[in-house]
PDB file of C-alpha atoms and ligand atoms in Angstrom:
ATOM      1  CA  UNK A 652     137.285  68.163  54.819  1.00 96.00           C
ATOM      2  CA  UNK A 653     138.029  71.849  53.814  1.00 98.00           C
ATOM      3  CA  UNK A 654     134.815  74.229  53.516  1.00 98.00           C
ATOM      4  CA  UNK A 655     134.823  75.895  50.132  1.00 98.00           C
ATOM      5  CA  UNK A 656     133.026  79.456  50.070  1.00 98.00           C
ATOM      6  CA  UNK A 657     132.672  80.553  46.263  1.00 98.00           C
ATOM      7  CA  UNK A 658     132.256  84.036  45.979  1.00 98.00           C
ATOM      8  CA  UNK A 659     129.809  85.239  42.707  1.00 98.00           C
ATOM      9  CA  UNK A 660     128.375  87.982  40.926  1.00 97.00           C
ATOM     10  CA  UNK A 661     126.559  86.525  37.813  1.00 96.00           C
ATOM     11  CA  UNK A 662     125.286  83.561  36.136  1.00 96.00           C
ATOM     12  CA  UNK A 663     127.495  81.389  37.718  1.00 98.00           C
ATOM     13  CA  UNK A 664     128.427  78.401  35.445  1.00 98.00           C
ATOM     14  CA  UNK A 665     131.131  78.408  36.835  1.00 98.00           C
ATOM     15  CA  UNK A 666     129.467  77.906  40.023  1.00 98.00           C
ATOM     16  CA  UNK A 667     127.949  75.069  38.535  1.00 98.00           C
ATOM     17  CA  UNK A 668     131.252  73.344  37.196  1.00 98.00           C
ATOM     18  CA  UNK A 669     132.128  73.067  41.099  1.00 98.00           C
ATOM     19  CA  UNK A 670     128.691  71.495  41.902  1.00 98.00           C
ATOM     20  CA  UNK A 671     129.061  68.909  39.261  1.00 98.00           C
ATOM     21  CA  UNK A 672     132.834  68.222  39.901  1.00 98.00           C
ATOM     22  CA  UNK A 673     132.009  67.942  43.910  1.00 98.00           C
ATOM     23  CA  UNK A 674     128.703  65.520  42.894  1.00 97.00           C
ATOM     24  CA  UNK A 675     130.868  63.802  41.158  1.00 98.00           C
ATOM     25  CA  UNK A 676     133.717  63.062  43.548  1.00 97.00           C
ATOM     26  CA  UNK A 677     135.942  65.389  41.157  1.00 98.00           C
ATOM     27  CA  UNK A 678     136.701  67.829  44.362  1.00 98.00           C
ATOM     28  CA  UNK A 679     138.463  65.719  46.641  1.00 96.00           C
ATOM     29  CA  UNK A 680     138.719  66.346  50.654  1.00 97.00           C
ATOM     30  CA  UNK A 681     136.228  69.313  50.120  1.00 98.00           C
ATOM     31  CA  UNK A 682     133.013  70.710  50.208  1.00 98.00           C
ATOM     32  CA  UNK A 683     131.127  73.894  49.244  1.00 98.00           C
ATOM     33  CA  UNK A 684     129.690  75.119  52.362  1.00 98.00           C
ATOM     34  CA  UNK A 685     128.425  78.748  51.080  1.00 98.00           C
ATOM     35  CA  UNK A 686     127.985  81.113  48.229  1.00 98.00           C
ATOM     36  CA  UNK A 687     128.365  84.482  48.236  1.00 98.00           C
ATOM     37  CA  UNK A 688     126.925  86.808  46.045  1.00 98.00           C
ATOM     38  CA  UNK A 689     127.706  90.853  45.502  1.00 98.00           C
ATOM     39  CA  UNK A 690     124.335  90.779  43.691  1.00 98.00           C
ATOM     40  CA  UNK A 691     121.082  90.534  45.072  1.00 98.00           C
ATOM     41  CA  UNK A 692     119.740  88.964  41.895  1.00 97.00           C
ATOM     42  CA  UNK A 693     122.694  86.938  40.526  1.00 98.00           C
ATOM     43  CA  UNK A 694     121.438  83.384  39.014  1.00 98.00           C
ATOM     44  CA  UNK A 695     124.049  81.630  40.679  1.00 98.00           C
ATOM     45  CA  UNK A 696     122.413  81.803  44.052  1.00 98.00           C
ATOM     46  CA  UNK A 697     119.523  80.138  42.085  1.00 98.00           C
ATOM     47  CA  UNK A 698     122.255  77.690  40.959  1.00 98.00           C
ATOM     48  CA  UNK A 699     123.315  77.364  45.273  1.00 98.00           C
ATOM     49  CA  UNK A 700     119.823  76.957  45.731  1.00 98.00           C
ATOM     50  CA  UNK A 701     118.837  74.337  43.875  1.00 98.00           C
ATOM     51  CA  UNK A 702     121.726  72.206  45.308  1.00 98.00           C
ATOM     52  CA  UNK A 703     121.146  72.854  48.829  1.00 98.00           C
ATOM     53  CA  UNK A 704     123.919  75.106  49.557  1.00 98.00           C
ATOM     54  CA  UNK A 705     123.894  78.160  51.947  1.00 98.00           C
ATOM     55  CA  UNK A 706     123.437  81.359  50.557  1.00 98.00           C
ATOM     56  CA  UNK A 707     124.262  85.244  51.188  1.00 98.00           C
ATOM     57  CA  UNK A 708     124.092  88.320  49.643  1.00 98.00           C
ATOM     58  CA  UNK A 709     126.157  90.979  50.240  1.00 98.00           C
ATOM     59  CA  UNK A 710     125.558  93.768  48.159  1.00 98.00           C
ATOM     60  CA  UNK A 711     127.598  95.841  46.838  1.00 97.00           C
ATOM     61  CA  UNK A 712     125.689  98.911  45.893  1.00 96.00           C
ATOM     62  CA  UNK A 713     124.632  99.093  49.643  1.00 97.00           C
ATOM     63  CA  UNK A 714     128.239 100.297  50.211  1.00 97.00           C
ATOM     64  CA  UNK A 715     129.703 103.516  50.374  1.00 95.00           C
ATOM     65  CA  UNK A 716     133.572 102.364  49.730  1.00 96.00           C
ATOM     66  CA  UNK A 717     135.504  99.172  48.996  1.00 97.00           C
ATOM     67  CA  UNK A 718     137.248  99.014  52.584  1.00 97.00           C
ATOM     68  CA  UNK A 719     133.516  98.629  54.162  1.00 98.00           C
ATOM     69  CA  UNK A 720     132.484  96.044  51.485  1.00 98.00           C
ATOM     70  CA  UNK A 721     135.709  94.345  51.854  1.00 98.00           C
ATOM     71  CA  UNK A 722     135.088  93.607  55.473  1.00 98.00           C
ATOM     72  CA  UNK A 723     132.022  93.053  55.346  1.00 98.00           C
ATOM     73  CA  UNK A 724     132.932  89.743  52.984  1.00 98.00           C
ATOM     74  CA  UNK A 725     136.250  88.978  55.031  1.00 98.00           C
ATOM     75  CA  UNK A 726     133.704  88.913  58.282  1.00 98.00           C
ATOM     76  CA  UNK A 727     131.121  86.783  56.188  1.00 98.00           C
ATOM     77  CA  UNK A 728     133.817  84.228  55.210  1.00 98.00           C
ATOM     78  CA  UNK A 729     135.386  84.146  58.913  1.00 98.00           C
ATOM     79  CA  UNK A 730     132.041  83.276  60.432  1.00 98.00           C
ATOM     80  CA  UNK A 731     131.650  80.931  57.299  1.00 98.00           C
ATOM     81  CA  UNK A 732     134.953  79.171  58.482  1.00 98.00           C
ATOM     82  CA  UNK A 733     135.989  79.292  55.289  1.00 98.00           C
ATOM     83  CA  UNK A 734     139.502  77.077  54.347  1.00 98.00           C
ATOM     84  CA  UNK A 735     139.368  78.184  50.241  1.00 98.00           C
ATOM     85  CA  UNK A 736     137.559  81.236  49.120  1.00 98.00           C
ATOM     86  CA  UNK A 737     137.136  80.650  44.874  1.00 98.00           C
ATOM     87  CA  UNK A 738     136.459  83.784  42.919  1.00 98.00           C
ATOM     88  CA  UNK A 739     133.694  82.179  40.176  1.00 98.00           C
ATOM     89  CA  UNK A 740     132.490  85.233  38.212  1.00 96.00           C
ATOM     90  CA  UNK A 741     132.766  87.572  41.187  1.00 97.00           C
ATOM     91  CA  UNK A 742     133.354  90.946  39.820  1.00 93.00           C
ATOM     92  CA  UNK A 743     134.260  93.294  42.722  1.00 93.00           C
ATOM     93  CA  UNK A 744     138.133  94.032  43.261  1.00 92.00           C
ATOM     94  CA  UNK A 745     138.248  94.179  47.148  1.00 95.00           C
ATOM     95  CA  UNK A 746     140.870  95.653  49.040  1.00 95.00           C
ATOM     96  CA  UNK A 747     144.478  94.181  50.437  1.00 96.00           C
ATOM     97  CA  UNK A 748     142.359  93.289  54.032  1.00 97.00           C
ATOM     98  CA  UNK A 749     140.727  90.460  52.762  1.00 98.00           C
ATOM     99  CA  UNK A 750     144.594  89.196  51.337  1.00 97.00           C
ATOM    100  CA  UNK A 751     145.904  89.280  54.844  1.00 97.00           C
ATOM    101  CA  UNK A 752     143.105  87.442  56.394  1.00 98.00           C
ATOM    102  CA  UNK A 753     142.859  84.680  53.479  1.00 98.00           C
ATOM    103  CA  UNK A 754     146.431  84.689  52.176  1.00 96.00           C
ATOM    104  CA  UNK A 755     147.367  82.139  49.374  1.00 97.00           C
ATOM    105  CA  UNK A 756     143.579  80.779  50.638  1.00 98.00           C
ATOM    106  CA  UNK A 757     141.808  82.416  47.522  1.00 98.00           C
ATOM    107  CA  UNK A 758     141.772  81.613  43.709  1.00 98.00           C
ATOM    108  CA  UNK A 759     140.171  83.122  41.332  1.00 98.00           C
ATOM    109  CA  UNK A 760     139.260  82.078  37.147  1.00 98.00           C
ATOM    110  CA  UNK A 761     140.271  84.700  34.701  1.00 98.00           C
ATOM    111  CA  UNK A 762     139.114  83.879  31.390  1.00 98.00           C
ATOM    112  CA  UNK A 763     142.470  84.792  29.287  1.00 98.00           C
ATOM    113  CA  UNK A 764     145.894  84.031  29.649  1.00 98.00           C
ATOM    114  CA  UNK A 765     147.472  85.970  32.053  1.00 98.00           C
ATOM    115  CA  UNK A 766     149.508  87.782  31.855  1.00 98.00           C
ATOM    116  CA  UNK A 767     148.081  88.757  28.659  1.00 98.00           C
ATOM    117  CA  UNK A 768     144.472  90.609  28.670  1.00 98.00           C
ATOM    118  CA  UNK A 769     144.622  90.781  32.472  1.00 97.00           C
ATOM    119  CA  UNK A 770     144.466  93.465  35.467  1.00 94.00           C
ATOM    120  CA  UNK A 771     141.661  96.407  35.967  1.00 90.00           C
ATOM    121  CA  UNK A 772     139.006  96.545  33.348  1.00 91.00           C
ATOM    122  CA  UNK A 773     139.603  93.197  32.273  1.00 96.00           C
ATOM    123  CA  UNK A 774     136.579  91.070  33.406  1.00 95.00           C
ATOM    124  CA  UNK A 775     133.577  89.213  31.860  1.00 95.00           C
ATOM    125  CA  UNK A 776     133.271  89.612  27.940  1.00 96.00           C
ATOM    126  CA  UNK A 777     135.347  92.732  27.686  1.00 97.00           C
ATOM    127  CA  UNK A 778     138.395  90.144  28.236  1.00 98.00           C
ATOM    128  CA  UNK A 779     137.419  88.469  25.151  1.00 98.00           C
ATOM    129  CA  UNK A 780     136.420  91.632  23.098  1.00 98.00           C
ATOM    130  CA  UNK A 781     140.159  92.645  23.645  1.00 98.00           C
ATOM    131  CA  UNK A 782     141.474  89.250  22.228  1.00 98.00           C
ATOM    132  CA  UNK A 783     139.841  89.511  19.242  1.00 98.00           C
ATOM    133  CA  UNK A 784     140.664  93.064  18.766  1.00 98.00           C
ATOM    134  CA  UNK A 785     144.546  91.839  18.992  1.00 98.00           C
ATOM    135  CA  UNK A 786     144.694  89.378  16.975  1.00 98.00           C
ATOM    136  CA  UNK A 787     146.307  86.491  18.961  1.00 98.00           C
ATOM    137  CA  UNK A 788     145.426  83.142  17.626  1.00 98.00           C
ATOM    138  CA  UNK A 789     145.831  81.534  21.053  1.00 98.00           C
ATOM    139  CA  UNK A 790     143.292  82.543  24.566  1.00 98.00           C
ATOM    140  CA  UNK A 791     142.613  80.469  27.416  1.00 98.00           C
ATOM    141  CA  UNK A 792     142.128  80.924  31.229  1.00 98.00           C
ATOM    142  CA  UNK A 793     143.929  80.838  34.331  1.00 98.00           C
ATOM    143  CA  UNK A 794     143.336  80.168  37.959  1.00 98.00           C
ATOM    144  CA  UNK A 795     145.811  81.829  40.022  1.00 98.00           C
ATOM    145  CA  UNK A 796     145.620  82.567  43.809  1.00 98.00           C
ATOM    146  CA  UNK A 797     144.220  85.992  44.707  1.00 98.00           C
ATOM    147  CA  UNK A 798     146.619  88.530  46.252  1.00 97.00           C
ATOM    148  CA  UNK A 799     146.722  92.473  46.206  1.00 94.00           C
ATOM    149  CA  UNK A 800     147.577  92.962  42.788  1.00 95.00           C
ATOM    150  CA  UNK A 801     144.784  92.403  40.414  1.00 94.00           C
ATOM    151  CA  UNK A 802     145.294  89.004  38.635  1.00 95.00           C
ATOM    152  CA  UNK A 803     148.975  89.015  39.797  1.00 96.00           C
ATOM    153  CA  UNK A 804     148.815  86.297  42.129  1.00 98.00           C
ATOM    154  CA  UNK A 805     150.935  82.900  41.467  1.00 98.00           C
ATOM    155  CA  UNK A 806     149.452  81.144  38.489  1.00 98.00           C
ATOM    156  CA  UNK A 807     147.780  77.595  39.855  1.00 98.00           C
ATOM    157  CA  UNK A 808     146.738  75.961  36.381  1.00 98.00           C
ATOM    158  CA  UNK A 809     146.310  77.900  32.684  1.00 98.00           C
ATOM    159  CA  UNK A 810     144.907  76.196  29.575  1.00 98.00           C
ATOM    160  CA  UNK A 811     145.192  77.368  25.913  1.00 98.00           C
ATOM    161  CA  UNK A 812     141.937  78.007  23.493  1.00 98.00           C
ATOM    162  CA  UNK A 813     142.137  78.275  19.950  1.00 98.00           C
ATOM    163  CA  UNK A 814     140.806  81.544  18.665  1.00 98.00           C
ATOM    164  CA  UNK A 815     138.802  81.003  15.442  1.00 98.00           C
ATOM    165  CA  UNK A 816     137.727  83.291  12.063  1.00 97.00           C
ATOM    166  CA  UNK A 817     134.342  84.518  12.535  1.00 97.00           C
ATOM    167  CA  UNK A 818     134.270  84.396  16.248  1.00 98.00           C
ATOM    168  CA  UNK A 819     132.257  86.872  18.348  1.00 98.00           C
ATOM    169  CA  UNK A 820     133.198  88.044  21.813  1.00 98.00           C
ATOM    170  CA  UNK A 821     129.776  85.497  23.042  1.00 98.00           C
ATOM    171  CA  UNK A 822     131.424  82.491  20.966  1.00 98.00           C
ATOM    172  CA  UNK A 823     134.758  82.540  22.298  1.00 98.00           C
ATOM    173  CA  UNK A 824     134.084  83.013  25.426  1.00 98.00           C
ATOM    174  CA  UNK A 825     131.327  80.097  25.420  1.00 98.00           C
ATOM    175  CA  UNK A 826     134.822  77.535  23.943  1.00 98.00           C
ATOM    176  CA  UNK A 827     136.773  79.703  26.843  1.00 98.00           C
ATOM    177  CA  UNK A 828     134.804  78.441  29.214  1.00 98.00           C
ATOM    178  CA  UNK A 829     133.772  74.663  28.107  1.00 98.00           C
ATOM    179  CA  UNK A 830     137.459  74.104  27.130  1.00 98.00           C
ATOM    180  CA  UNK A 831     139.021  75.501  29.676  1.00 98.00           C
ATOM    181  CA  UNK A 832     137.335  77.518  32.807  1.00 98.00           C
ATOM    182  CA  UNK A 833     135.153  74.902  33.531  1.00 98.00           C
ATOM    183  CA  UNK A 834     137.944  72.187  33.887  1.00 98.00           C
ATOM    184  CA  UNK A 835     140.800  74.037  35.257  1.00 98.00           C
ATOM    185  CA  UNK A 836     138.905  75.645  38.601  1.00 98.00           C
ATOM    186  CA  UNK A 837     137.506  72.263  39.905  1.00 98.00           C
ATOM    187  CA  UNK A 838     140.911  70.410  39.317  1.00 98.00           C
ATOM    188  CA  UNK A 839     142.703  73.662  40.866  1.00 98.00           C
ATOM    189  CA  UNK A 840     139.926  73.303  43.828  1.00 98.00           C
ATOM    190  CA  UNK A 841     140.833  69.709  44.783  1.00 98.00           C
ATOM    191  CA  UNK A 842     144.558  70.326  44.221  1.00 98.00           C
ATOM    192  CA  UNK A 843     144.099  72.480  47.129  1.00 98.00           C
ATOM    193  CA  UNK A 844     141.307  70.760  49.163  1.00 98.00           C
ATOM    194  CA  UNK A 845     144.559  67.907  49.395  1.00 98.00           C
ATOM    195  CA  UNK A 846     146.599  70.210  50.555  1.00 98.00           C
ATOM    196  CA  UNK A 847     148.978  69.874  46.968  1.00 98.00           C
ATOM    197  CA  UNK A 848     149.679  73.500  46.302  1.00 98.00           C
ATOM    198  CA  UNK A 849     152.540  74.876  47.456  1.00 97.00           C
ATOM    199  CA  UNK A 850     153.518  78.736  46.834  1.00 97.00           C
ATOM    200  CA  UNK A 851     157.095  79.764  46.949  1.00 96.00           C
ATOM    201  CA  UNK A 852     158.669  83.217  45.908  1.00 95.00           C
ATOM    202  CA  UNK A 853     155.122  84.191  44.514  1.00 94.00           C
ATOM    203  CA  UNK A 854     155.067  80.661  42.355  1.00 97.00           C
ATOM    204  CA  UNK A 855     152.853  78.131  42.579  1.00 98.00           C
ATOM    205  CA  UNK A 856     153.979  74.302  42.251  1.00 98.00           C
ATOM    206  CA  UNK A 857     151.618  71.440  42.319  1.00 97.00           C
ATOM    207  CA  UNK A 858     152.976  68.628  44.527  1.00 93.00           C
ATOM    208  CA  UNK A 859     152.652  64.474  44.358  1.00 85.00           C
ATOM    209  CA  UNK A 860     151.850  64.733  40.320  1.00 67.00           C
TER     210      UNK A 860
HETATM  211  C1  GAR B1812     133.813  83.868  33.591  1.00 86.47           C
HETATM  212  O1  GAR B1812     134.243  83.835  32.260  1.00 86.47           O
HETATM  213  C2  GAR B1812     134.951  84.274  34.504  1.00 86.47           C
HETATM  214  O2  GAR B1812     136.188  83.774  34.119  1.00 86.47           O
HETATM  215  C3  GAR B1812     134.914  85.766  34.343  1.00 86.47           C
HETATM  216  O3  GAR B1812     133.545  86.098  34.281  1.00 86.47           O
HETATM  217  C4  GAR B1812     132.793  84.983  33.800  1.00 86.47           C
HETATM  218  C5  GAR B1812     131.753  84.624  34.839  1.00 86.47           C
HETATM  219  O4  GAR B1812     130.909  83.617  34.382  1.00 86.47           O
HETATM  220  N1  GAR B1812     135.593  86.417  35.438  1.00 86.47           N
HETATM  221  C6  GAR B1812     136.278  87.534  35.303  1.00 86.47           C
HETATM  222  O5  GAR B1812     136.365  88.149  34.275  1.00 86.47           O
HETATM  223  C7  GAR B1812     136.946  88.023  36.579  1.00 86.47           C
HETATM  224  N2  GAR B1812     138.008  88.919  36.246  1.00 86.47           N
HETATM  225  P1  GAR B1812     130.037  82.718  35.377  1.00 86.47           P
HETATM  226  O6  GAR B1812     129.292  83.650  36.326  1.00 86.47           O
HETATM  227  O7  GAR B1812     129.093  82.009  34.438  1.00 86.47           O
HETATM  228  O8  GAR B1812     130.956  81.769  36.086  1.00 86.47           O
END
């Protein structure tokens, strides 16, 4: 059984995705053993909470630079024993430390299709904002593992959204996330939790399908 540590920063639904998906027997050969939060006041600790699952909080603000707040999470998930870190929401780009102590052991959820509308400044509903802006007629998400460049990391699962007239940066991310977010990080979880990702040459390729 792998432990799961999801790292957060916000509301956290997709937080909750992994606590349905693991109640319901979704996430195989794994479990979420603790959340991590860079904000003291983040409702996705309520979210931990209320299902019984270990909390922290490590806060950002209380740190001068990214290298200190960088090991102070890489310590956190070491003493966690953590086997997947999952990036749900967390908004903090830490530093190439916590890559070499975690490496191809960390996904993250973007909610676009990278490698469109990705990389610094892209997070949250500013992602979305950006797609409408452009035009495309297609968005989505992607889980990809985490390495040091920001959303470069091999690509584990992506799924397309339809962008609609009259959609508002709120709306689409709302279908973003129902269509897509919310499906793709639990199935990319147990993927890994069975031990059926395998990275080569910076690409990802999902075994015994
Ligand atoms: C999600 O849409 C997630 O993909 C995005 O922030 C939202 C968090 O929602 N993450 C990023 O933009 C990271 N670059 P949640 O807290 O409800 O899961």
């Amino acid at each position: 059984m792998k432990n799961i540590c999801v790292l957060v920063s916000g509301g956290g639904t997709n937080l909750q995705a992994l606590i349905d998906a693991q109640r319901s027997g979704e996430i195989k050969n794994g479990r979420i053993t603790c959340v991590i939060s860079s904000k003291p006041n983040a409702y996705a600790l309520e979210r931990a909470r209320d299902n019984g699952i270990k909390t922290r909080v490590i806060a950002r603000a209380e740190y001068n630079d990214i290298a200190a707040y960088t090991k102070a999470v890489t310590d956190a998930l070491i003493e966690e024993n953590a086997d997947l870190v999952v990036y749900a929401g967390f908004m903090t780009i830490l530093d190439e430390q916590i890559v070499k102590a975690f490496p191809n052991k960390m996904m993250n959820v973007h909610p676009a299709l990278i490698p469109s509308f990705c990389g610094k400044g892209f997070y949250g509903l500013h992602v979305h904002e950006e797609v409408l802006k452009s035009g495309v007629k297609l968005t989505g998400a992607t889980v990809h593992f985490v390495t040091a460049e920001c959303d470069g990391g091999p690509i584990i699962m992506q799924r397309a959204v339809e962008v609609k007239n009259g959609d508002t940066p709120e709306i689409l991310q709302k279908r973003v996330m129902e269509q897509a977010e919310w499906k793709i990080l639990p199935a990319s979880v147990s993927l890994f939790c069975q031990d059926r990702i395998r990275v080569e040459n910076n690409i990802a390729y999902i075994t015994g399908e």
